[in-house]
Coordinates of C-alpha atoms in Angstrom, one line a residue:
X1 CA 177.1 117.4 149.1
X2 CA 177.2 120.0 146.3
X3 CA 180.6 118.6 145.2
X4 CA 179.2 115.1 145.1
X5 CA 176.2 116.3 143.1
X6 CA 178.5 117.7 140.5
X7 CA 180.3 114.4 140.1
X8 CA 177.1 112.3 140.2
X9 CA 175.4 114.5 137.5
X10 CA 177.7 113.2 134.8
X11 CA 177.7 109.5 135.6
X12 CA 174.5 108.4 133.8
X13 CA 175.5 110.0 130.5
X14 CA 179.2 108.9 130.4
X15 CA 178.6 105.7 128.3
X16 CA 176.6 107.7 125.7
X17 CA 179.0 110.6 125.7
X18 CA 182.0 108.3 125.0
X19 CA 180.1 106.5 122.2
X20 CA 179.2 109.9 120.8
X21 CA 182.7 111.2 120.8
X22 CA 184.7 108.0 120.1
X23 CA 182.1 105.8 118.4
X24 CA 182.2 102.0 118.6
X25 CA 180.4 99.5 120.9
X26 CA 179.3 99.7 124.5
X27 CA 182.1 97.3 125.5
X28 CA 184.7 99.6 123.8
X29 CA 183.1 102.6 125.6
X30 CA 183.5 100.7 128.9
X31 CA 187.3 100.4 128.2
X32 CA 187.5 104.1 127.4
X33 CA 185.6 104.8 130.6
X34 CA 188.2 102.9 132.5
X35 CA 191.0 104.9 130.9
X36 CA 189.3 108.2 131.8
X37 CA 188.8 107.1 135.4
X38 CA 192.4 105.9 135.6
X39 CA 193.8 109.2 134.3
X40 CA 191.6 111.1 136.8
X41 CA 192.8 108.8 139.6
X42 CA 196.6 109.1 138.7
X43 CA 196.3 112.9 139.3
X44 CA 194.6 112.3 142.6
X45 CA 197.3 109.8 143.6
X46 CA 200.2 112.2 142.7
X47 CA 198.7 115.4 144.2
X48 CA 196.8 114.1 147.3
X49 CA 199.8 114.2 149.7
X50 CA 201.0 117.5 148.2
X51 CA 197.6 119.2 148.8
X52 CA 197.3 117.6 152.2
X53 CA 200.7 118.9 153.3
X54 CA 199.9 122.3 151.8
X55 CA 196.7 122.4 153.9
X56 CA 198.7 121.5 157.0
X57 CA 200.9 124.6 156.3
X58 CA 198.6 127.2 154.7
X59 CA 195.2 126.1 155.9
X60 CA 192.2 124.1 154.7
X61 CA 190.1 127.1 153.5
X62 CA 192.3 128.4 150.6
X63 CA 192.9 124.8 149.3
X64 CA 189.2 123.9 149.3
X65 CA 188.0 127.1 147.6
X66 CA 190.6 127.1 144.9
X67 CA 189.8 123.5 144.0
X68 CA 186.1 124.4 143.5
X69 CA 187.0 127.2 141.1
X70 CA 189.2 124.9 139.1
X71 CA 186.5 122.2 139.0
X72 CA 184.0 124.8 137.5
X73 CA 186.4 125.4 134.6
X74 CA 187.0 121.7 134.2
X75 CA 183.3 120.8 133.8
X76 CA 182.9 123.6 131.2
X77 CA 185.8 122.1 129.2
X78 CA 184.2 118.7 129.3
X79 CA 180.9 120.2 128.2
X80 CA 182.4 121.4 124.9
X81 CA 184.9 118.5 124.4
X82 CA 184.6 117.0 120.9
X83 CA 187.5 114.6 121.1
X84 CA 188.9 112.0 123.5
X85 CA 192.1 114.1 123.9
X86 CA 190.1 117.0 125.3
X87 CA 188.2 114.6 127.6
X88 CA 191.5 113.2 128.8
X89 CA 192.8 116.8 129.5
X90 CA 189.6 117.5 131.4
X91 CA 190.1 114.4 133.6
X92 CA 193.8 115.4 134.3
X93 CA 192.8 118.8 135.6
X94 CA 189.7 117.4 137.4
X95 CA 191.9 114.8 139.2
X96 CA 194.2 117.5 140.6
X97 CA 191.3 119.6 141.7
X98 CA 189.4 116.8 143.5
X99 CA 192.5 115.7 145.4
X100 CA 191.2 117.9 148.2
X101 CA 188.9 115.3 149.6
X102 CA 191.6 114.5 152.1
X103 CA 191.7 118.2 153.1
X104 CA 188.0 118.1 153.8
X105 CA 188.5 115.0 156.0
X106 CA 191.4 116.8 157.8
X107 CA 189.0 119.7 158.4
X108 CA 186.6 117.3 160.1
X109 CA 189.4 115.8 162.2
X110 CA 190.4 119.4 163.3
X111 CA 187.0 120.1 164.7
X112 CA 186.2 116.7 166.2
X113 CA 186.9 115.2 169.6
X114 CA 188.6 111.7 169.4
X115 CA 185.4 109.9 170.4
X116 CA 183.4 111.7 167.7
X117 CA 185.7 111.3 164.8
X118 CA 184.2 108.1 163.3
X119 CA 180.7 109.5 163.5
X120 CA 181.8 112.8 162.0
X121 CA 183.7 111.2 159.2
X122 CA 180.4 109.4 158.5
X123 CA 178.8 112.8 158.0
X124 CA 181.2 113.4 155.1
X125 CA 180.0 110.1 153.6
X126 CA 176.4 111.0 154.3
X127 CA 176.8 114.4 152.5
X128 CA 178.4 112.5 149.6
X129 CA 175.4 110.1 149.7
X130 CA 172.8 112.8 149.5
X131 CA 174.7 114.5 146.7
X132 CA 174.8 111.1 145.0
X133 CA 171.1 110.9 145.3
X134 CA 170.4 114.2 143.7
X135 CA 173.3 114.3 141.2
X136 CA 172.6 111.1 139.2
X137 CA 168.9 111.6 139.5
X138 CA 169.1 115.1 138.0
X139 CA 171.8 113.9 135.6
X140 CA 169.6 111.1 134.3
X141 CA 166.8 113.6 133.7
X142 CA 169.1 116.2 132.1
X143 CA 170.5 113.4 129.9
X144 CA 167.2 113.6 128.0
X145 CA 168.3 117.1 126.8
X146 CA 171.7 115.8 125.5
X147 CA 174.9 114.4 126.8
X148 CA 176.4 117.9 127.5
X149 CA 173.6 119.3 129.6
X150 CA 174.7 117.6 132.9
X151 CA 178.3 119.1 132.5
X152 CA 176.9 122.6 132.4
X153 CA 174.8 121.9 135.5
X154 CA 177.9 120.4 137.3
X155 CA 179.9 123.6 136.5
X156 CA 177.1 125.7 137.9
X157 CA 177.0 123.7 141.1
X158 CA 180.8 123.9 141.6
X159 CA 180.7 127.7 141.1
X160 CA 177.8 128.1 143.6
X161 CA 179.7 125.8 146.0
X162 CA 182.8 128.1 145.8
X163 CA 180.7 131.1 146.6
X164 CA 179.0 129.3 149.5
X165 CA 182.3 128.2 150.9
X166 CA 183.8 131.7 150.7
X167 CA 181.2 133.0 153.1
X168 CA 180.8 130.1 155.6
X169 CA 184.1 128.2 155.7
X170 CA 186.3 129.3 158.6
X171 CA 189.9 128.3 159.0
X172 CA 190.8 125.5 161.4
X173 CA 194.6 125.4 161.1
X174 CA 196.0 127.5 164.0
X175 CA 199.6 128.1 164.9
X176 CA 199.3 125.3 167.4
X177 CA 198.9 122.6 164.7
X178 CA 200.5 124.4 161.8
X179 CA 203.4 122.3 160.4
X180 CA 206.2 123.4 158.1
X181 CA 206.0 122.2 154.5
X182 CA 208.6 119.6 153.3
X183 CA 208.8 118.4 149.8
X184 CA 210.1 115.0 150.8
X185 CA 206.8 114.4 152.6
X186 CA 204.6 116.0 149.9
X187 CA 204.6 113.0 147.5
X188 CA 202.9 109.6 147.8
X189 CA 206.0 107.6 148.5
X190 CA 207.5 110.1 151.0
X191 CA 204.3 110.5 152.9
X192 CA 203.7 106.7 153.0
X193 CA 207.3 106.1 154.1
X194 CA 206.9 108.6 157.0
X195 CA 203.5 107.4 158.1
X196 CA 204.5 103.8 157.7
X197 CA 206.9 104.2 160.6
X198 CA 204.0 104.6 163.0
X199 CA 203.3 101.3 164.8
X200 CA 200.3 99.4 163.4
X201 CA 199.3 101.8 160.7
X202 CA 200.8 100.1 157.7
X203 CA 198.4 97.1 157.7
X204 CA 195.5 99.5 158.0
X205 CA 196.7 101.4 155.0
X206 CA 196.9 98.1 153.0
X207 CA 193.4 97.1 154.1
X208 CA 192.1 100.6 153.2
X209 CA 193.5 100.1 149.7
X210 CA 192.0 96.6 149.2
X211 CA 188.6 97.8 150.3
X212 CA 188.6 100.8 148.0
X213 CA 189.6 98.7 145.0
X214 CA 186.7 96.3 145.8
X215 CA 184.2 99.0 146.5
X216 CA 185.0 100.9 143.3
X217 CA 183.3 98.1 141.3
X218 CA 180.2 100.4 141.6
X219 CA 181.4 103.5 139.8
X220 CA 183.6 101.5 137.5
X221 CA 181.0 99.2 135.9
X222 CA 177.6 100.0 137.3
X223 CA 176.4 102.0 134.3
X224 CA 177.8 99.4 131.9
X225 CA 176.7 96.4 134.0
X226 CA 173.0 97.6 134.3
X227 CA 172.7 98.6 130.7
X228 CA 174.1 95.2 129.6
X229 CA 172.3 93.0 132.1
X230 CA 168.9 94.8 132.3
X231 CA 168.9 97.2 129.4
X232 CA 168.6 100.2 131.6
X233 CA 168.8 103.7 130.2
X234 CA 170.2 106.9 131.9
X235 CA 167.0 107.5 133.8
X236 CA 166.9 104.1 135.4
X237 CA 170.6 104.1 136.1
X238 CA 170.2 107.5 137.8
X239 CA 167.4 106.2 139.9
X240 CA 169.4 103.1 141.0
X241 CA 172.3 105.4 142.0
X242 CA 169.9 107.6 143.9
X243 CA 168.6 104.7 145.9
X244 CA 172.2 103.7 146.7
X245 CA 172.9 107.3 147.8
X246 CA 169.9 107.5 150.0
X247 CA 170.8 104.4 151.9
X248 CA 174.5 105.4 152.1
X249 CA 173.6 108.8 153.5
X250 CA 171.3 107.2 156.1
X251 CA 174.0 104.6 157.1
X252 CA 176.9 107.1 157.4
X253 CA 174.9 110.0 158.8
X254 CA 172.6 108.1 161.3
X255 CA 173.0 104.3 161.5
X256 CA 176.7 104.4 162.0
X257 CA 176.4 106.1 165.4
X258 CA 174.3 103.2 166.7
X259 CA 176.6 100.6 165.1
X260 CA 179.7 102.2 166.7
X261 CA 177.9 102.3 170.0
X262 CA 177.0 98.7 169.9
X263 CA 180.1 97.2 168.2
X264 CA 182.9 99.7 168.5
X265 CA 185.2 100.8 165.7
X266 CA 187.1 97.6 165.2
X267 CA 184.0 95.3 165.1
X268 CA 182.2 97.8 162.9
X269 CA 184.9 97.4 160.2
X270 CA 184.5 93.6 160.4
X271 CA 180.7 93.8 160.1
X272 CA 181.0 96.0 157.1
X273 CA 183.3 93.6 155.3
X274 CA 181.1 90.6 156.0
X275 CA 178.0 92.4 154.8
X276 CA 179.6 93.5 151.6
X277 CA 180.6 89.9 150.8
X278 CA 176.9 88.9 150.7
X279 CA 175.8 92.0 148.9
X280 CA 178.4 91.6 146.1
X281 CA 177.5 87.9 145.8
X282 CA 173.9 88.7 145.3
X283 CA 174.6 91.4 142.6
X284 CA 177.0 89.1 140.8
X285 CA 174.2 86.6 139.9
X286 CA 171.0 88.7 139.9
X287 CA 169.1 88.5 136.6
X288 CA 166.1 90.6 137.4
X289 CA 166.2 94.4 137.1
X290 CA 163.5 94.8 139.7
X291 CA 165.5 92.7 142.2
X292 CA 168.6 94.7 141.4
X293 CA 166.8 97.9 142.4
X294 CA 166.0 96.2 145.7
X295 CA 169.6 95.0 146.2
X296 CA 171.1 98.4 145.3
X297 CA 170.2 100.2 148.6
X298 CA 170.9 97.1 150.6
X299 CA 174.5 97.0 149.2
X300 CA 175.1 100.4 150.8
X301 CA 174.6 99.0 154.4
X302 CA 178.4 98.1 154.4
X303 CA 179.3 101.8 154.0
X304 CA 180.4 102.0 157.7
X305 CA 183.9 100.7 156.9
X306 CA 185.6 103.8 155.5
X307 CA 184.7 106.3 158.4
X308 CA 185.5 103.7 161.0
X309 CA 188.9 103.0 159.4
X310 CA 189.6 106.7 159.0
X311 CA 188.8 107.3 162.7
X312 CA 191.1 104.5 163.9
X313 CA 194.0 105.9 161.9
X314 CA 193.3 109.5 162.7
X315 CA 193.7 108.7 166.4
X316 CA 197.1 107.1 165.7
X317 CA 198.7 110.3 164.3
X318 CA 199.2 113.8 165.8
X319 CA 197.1 116.9 165.3
X320 CA 199.7 118.4 163.1
X321 CA 199.6 115.3 160.8
X322 CA 195.9 115.1 160.0
X323 CA 196.3 116.7 156.6
X324 CA 199.2 114.5 155.8
X325 CA 197.3 111.4 156.8
X326 CA 194.2 112.3 154.9
X327 CA 196.3 113.3 152.0
X328 CA 197.9 109.8 151.8
X329 CA 194.5 108.3 152.2
X330 CA 193.4 110.3 149.2
X331 CA 196.4 108.9 147.3
X332 CA 195.5 105.4 148.3
X333 CA 191.9 106.0 147.3
X334 CA 193.2 107.3 144.0
X335 CA 195.5 104.4 143.5
X336 CA 192.5 102.2 144.0
X337 CA 190.7 104.2 141.4
X338 CA 193.6 103.6 139.0
X339 CA 193.6 99.8 139.6
X340 CA 189.8 99.2 140.0
X341 CA 188.4 100.7 136.8
X342 CA 191.0 99.0 134.6
X343 CA 190.6 95.7 136.5
X344 CA 186.8 95.8 136.7
X345 CA 186.1 97.1 133.2
X346 CA 188.5 94.6 131.7
X347 CA 186.8 91.7 133.6
X348 CA 183.4 93.1 132.5
X349 CA 184.5 93.3 128.8
X350 CA 186.0 89.7 129.0
X351 CA 182.8 88.2 130.2
X352 CA 180.4 90.2 128.0
X353 CA 182.1 90.5 124.5
X354 CA 180.8 88.6 121.6
X355 CA 182.1 85.0 121.8
X356 CA 183.0 85.1 125.5
X357 CA 183.5 81.6 126.8
X358 CA 181.3 82.5 129.8
X359 CA 178.7 85.2 129.8
X360 CA 178.7 86.8 133.3
X361 CA 178.3 90.6 133.5
X362 CA 178.4 90.3 137.3
X363 CA 182.0 88.8 137.3
X364 CA 183.6 92.0 138.6
X365 CA 181.6 91.7 141.8
X366 CA 183.2 88.2 142.4
X367 CA 186.6 89.8 142.1
X368 CA 185.6 92.4 144.7
X369 CA 184.6 89.6 147.1
X370 CA 188.1 88.1 146.9
X371 CA 189.7 91.4 147.6
X372 CA 187.4 92.0 150.6
X373 CA 188.2 88.6 152.1
X374 CA 192.0 89.3 151.8
X375 CA 191.6 92.7 153.4
X376 CA 189.5 91.2 156.3
X377 CA 192.3 88.6 156.8
X378 CA 194.9 91.4 157.1
X379 CA 192.7 93.2 159.6
X380 CA 192.1 90.2 161.8
X381 CA 195.8 89.3 161.8
X382 CA 196.9 92.9 162.6
X383 CA 194.2 94.3 165.0
X384 CA 194.5 98.0 165.7
X385 CA 194.6 99.4 169.2
X386 CA 191.4 100.0 171.0
X387 CA 190.4 103.6 171.3

């Protein structure tokens, strides 16, 4: 939750920060925002499997604590950055440090019974949602004191998180599940090649990728979309992200347990995809800022997909491969973050620039609908085993 708060704090001020550092129009800032997100994601893509494999060998605790210390330094660098080059360096380092999300998921897999994995993976999403409520809300308020204030607050949160984790985080990797480290499996292609040999998991990895590309339409263009479409400032953008986070936390922390009980993991994945199609279609064409605020939390009701998919795949690998699996999921997530910001911001710029043949700020949401339908078709054609 504290880690998500640190990330969410800086989102409302990113458009203004880029304009302040680089100059130019909002459309130009959106393109730079896509570049920064892509650089960040490339590092996660490259280092996710490496860090996941290291956690299988040396334990989850040291990997998680070191990453928080590095993130503290990274936020401080971005707080004083006066050029796009320094912002890019900050995103390079930050991408490596935050490639530990898979390690956190592996930690949850270590302490969860098979029947509880989906619900407990949902708790990670709920914690992220709560952090996403508080982070953007506070970030929007701190934005009134300047574009740098949220970065100092994010650094403080990461430092406090490292101290907190030092005292409460116990190690879960025992000699029973400890696995030797191999460089050939500590890179995205090597890990994917190894896991891809497991029956039925390759289509699930493809579906996971398509969904993450589609879902990342939110962080990729939300600040730019709402400012262009409704004229929102940092405060209102922060409020909308807070509403999304509240609903996401409720869905993944509470509602998902009932949905899983009623539908099971496979049908839960299908339900989430169908719901997101309708949510994205509504956001693509909404013209009222008030209605958009109403739709924002409703759009989070499809957030059951990721924990359900994680649980299905976690049950298909051994206890000594949880870090490796979650590491490759981190890489796939990062690859989606590379593709999605470039794709979504480019589509946004194409449909909002002066002289655009068709003015449609919500066009990226239509792209997301197409990707979701393709992923759902893959899932239906390659159903995972019941479990």
